[in-house]
Coordinates of C-alpha atoms in Angstrom, one line a residue:
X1 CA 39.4 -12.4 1.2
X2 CA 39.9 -14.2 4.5
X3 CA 37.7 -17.7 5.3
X4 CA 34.6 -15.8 6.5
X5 CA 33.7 -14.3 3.4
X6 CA 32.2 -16.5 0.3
X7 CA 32.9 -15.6 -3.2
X8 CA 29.5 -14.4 -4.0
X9 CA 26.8 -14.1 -0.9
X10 CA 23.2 -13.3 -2.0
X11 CA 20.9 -10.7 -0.6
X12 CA 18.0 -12.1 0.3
X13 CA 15.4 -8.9 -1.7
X14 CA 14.6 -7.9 -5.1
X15 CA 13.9 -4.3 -3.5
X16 CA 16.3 -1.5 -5.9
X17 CA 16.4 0.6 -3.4
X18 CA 17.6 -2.0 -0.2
X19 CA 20.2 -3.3 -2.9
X20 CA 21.4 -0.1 -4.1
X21 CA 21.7 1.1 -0.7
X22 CA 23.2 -2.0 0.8
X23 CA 26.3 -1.8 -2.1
X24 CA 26.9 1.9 -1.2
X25 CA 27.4 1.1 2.3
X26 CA 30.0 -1.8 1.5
X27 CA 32.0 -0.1 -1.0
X28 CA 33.2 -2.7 -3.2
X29 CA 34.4 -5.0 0.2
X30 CA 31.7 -7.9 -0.5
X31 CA 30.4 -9.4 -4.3
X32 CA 26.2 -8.6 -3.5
X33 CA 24.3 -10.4 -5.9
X34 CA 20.2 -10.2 -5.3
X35 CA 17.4 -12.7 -5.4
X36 CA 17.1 -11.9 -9.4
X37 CA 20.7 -12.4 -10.2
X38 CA 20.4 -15.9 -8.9
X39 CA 17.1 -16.4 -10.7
X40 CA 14.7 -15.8 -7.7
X41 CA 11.3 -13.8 -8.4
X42 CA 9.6 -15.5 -5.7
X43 CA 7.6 -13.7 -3.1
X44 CA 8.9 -15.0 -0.1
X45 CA 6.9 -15.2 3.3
X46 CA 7.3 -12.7 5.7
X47 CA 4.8 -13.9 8.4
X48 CA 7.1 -13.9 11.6
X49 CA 6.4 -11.6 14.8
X50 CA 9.5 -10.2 15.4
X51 CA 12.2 -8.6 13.0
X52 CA 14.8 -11.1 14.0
X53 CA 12.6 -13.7 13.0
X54 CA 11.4 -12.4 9.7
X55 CA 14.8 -12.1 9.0
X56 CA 16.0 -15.6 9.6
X57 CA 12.8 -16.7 7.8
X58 CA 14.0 -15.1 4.4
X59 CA 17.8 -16.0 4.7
X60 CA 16.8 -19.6 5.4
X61 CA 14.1 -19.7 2.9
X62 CA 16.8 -18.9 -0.1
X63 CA 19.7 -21.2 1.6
X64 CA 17.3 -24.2 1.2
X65 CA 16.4 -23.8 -2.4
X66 CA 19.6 -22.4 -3.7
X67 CA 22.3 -23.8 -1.4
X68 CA 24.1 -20.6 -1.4
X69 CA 25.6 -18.3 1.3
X70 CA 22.9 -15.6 2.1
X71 CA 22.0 -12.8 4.3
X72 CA 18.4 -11.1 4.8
X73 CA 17.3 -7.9 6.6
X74 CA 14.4 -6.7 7.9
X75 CA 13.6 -3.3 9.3
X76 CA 11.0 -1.8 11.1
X77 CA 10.0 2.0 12.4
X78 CA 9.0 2.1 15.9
X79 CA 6.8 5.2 17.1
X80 CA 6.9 5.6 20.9
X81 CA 3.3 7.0 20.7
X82 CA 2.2 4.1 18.9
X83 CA 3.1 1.3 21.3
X84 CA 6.0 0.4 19.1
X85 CA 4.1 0.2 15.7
X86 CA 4.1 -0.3 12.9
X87 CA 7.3 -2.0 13.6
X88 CA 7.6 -5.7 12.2
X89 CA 4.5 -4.5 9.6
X90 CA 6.1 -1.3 8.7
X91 CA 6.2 -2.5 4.9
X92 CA 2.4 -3.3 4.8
X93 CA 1.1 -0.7 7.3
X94 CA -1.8 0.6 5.0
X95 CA -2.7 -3.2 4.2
X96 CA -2.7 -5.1 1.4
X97 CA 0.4 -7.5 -0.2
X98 CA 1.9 -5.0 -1.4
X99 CA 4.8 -2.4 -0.6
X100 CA 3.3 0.9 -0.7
X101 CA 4.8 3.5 0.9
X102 CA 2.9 6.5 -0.3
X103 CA -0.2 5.0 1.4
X104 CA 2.2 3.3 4.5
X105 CA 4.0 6.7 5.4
X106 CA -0.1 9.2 4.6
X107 CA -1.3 6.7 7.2
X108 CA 1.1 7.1 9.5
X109 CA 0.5 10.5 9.8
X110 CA -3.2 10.2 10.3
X111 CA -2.7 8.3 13.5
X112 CA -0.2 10.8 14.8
X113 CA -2.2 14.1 13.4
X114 CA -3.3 14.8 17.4
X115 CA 0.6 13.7 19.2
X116 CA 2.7 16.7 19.8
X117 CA 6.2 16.8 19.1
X118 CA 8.4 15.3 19.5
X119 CA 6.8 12.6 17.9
X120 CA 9.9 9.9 18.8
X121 CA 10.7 6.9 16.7
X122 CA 13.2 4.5 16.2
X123 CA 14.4 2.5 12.7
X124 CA 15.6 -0.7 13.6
X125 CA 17.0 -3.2 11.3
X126 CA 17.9 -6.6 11.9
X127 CA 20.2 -8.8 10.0
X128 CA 20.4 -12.4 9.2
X129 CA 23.7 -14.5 7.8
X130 CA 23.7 -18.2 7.4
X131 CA 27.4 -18.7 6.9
X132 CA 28.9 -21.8 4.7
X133 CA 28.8 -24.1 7.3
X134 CA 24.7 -23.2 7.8
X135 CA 25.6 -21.7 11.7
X136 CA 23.0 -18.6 11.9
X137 CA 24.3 -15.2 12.9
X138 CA 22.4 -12.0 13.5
X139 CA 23.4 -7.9 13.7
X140 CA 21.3 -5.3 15.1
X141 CA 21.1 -1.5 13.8
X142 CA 19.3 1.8 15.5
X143 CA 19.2 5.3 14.6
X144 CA 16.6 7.4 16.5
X145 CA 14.8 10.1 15.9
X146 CA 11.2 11.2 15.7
X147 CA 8.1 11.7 13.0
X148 CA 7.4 15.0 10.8
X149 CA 4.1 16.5 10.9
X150 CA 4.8 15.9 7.0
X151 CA 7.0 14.3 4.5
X152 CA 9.9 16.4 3.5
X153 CA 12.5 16.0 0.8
X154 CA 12.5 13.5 -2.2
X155 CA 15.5 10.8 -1.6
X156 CA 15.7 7.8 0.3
X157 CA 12.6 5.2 0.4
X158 CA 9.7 4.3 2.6
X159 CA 9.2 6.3 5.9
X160 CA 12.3 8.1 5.1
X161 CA 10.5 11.7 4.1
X162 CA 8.8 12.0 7.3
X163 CA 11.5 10.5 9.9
X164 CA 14.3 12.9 11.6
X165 CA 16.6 11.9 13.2
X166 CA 18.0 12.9 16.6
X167 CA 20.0 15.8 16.3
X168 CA 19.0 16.7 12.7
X169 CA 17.6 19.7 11.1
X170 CA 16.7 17.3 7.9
X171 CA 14.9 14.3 6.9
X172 CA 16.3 11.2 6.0
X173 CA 14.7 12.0 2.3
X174 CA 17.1 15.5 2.3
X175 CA 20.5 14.2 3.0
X176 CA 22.6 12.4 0.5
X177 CA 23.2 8.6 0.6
X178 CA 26.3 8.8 2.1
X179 CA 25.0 11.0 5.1
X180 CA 22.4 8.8 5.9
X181 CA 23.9 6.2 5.4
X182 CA 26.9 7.2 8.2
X183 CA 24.4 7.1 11.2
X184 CA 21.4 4.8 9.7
X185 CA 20.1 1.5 11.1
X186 CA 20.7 0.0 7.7
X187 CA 24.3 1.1 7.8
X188 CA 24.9 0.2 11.2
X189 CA 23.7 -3.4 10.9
X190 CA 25.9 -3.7 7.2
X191 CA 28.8 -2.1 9.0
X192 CA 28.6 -4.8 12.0
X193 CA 27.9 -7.5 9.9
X194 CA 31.1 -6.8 6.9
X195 CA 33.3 -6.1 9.9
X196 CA 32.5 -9.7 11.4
X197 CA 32.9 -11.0 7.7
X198 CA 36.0 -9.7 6.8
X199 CA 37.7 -10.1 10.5
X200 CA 41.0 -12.7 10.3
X201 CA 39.4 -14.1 13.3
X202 CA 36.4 -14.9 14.3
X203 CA 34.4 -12.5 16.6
X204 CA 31.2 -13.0 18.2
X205 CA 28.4 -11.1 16.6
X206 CA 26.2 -8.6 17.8
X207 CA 22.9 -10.6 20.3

């Protein structure tokens, strides 16, 4: 363990399926702990315009109130035919507080029932790390692609059934974890973001 890492560094979610994927992608390399292992059940405010900033909001919401290292993501699908959105509201697309996806992902597909293919898309996920010393670091991750005329296959989360992407015969919802997680925006932003943790030497992160 070199001086970048902490012991323990605290996700900023209480989302399974972020955590779950999150400790697949680092292996072992980094002790994960989530918002509930540190006894946070809070809902906490996602309100920014961009990615970047909901994702500094979250990792310097829990810092404050916990005094602990932490990192937060936040990811968003981009639709080329859709100006960009849903984007920074991807999670609440259909409305409402909560995270439905069912209901995010069926009305998604209304608004592109009349766009041809390719339908092209983008995930993009932003990450934010408030390091020890409370200096603010941020790494990016893309993977693009384009949208399904309908969902297909039954892994993964969120838009995952109905987003391909480039150069794919399959879903993100039919390959195994560790296939999408080799080329996903997710697993590019974690892979930036342990390489600068673990480096002997400081490096600048990705802008």
């Amino acid at each position: 363990m070199t001086v970048h890492t902490p012991e323990n560094i605290v996700f900023a979610t209480n989302n399974a399926h972020k955590l779950e994927e999150l400790r697949e992608i680092v292996g072992g390399r980094l002790n994960v702990l989530s918002l509930s292992e540190i006894g946070c059940h809070d809902d906490i405010p996602e309100d920014a315009p961009t990615l970047e900033g909901n994702a500094l909001t979250k990792a310097r919401w829990v810092r404050e109130r916990y005094h602990v290292s932490c990192f937060a993501d936040d990811t968003g699908l981009e639709v080329d035919a859709l100006g960009g959105a849903p984007g920074v509201h991807s999670a609440r697309y259909a409305g409402g507080a909560g995270h439905d996806a069912a209901a995010n992902t069926a009305r998604l597909l209304r608004e592109l029932a009349d766009v041809p293919a390719p339908r092209t898309a983008r995930f993009r996920t932003v990450i934010a790390y408030i390091d020890p010393d409370g200096r603010e670091h941020l790494f990016h991750g893309k993977v693009e692609g384009e949208i399904l005329t309908a969902p297909a296959g039954d892994g993964g989360f969120g838009y995952d059934p109905v987003f391909r992407p480039k150069g794919w015969t399959r879903s993100f919802a039919q390959a195994s974890p560790d296939e999408k997680n080799a080329v996903s925006h997710r697993g590019n932003a974690v892979r930036a973001f342990t390489a600068f943790l673990l480096s002997d030497k400081p490096v600048h992160p990705s802008e």
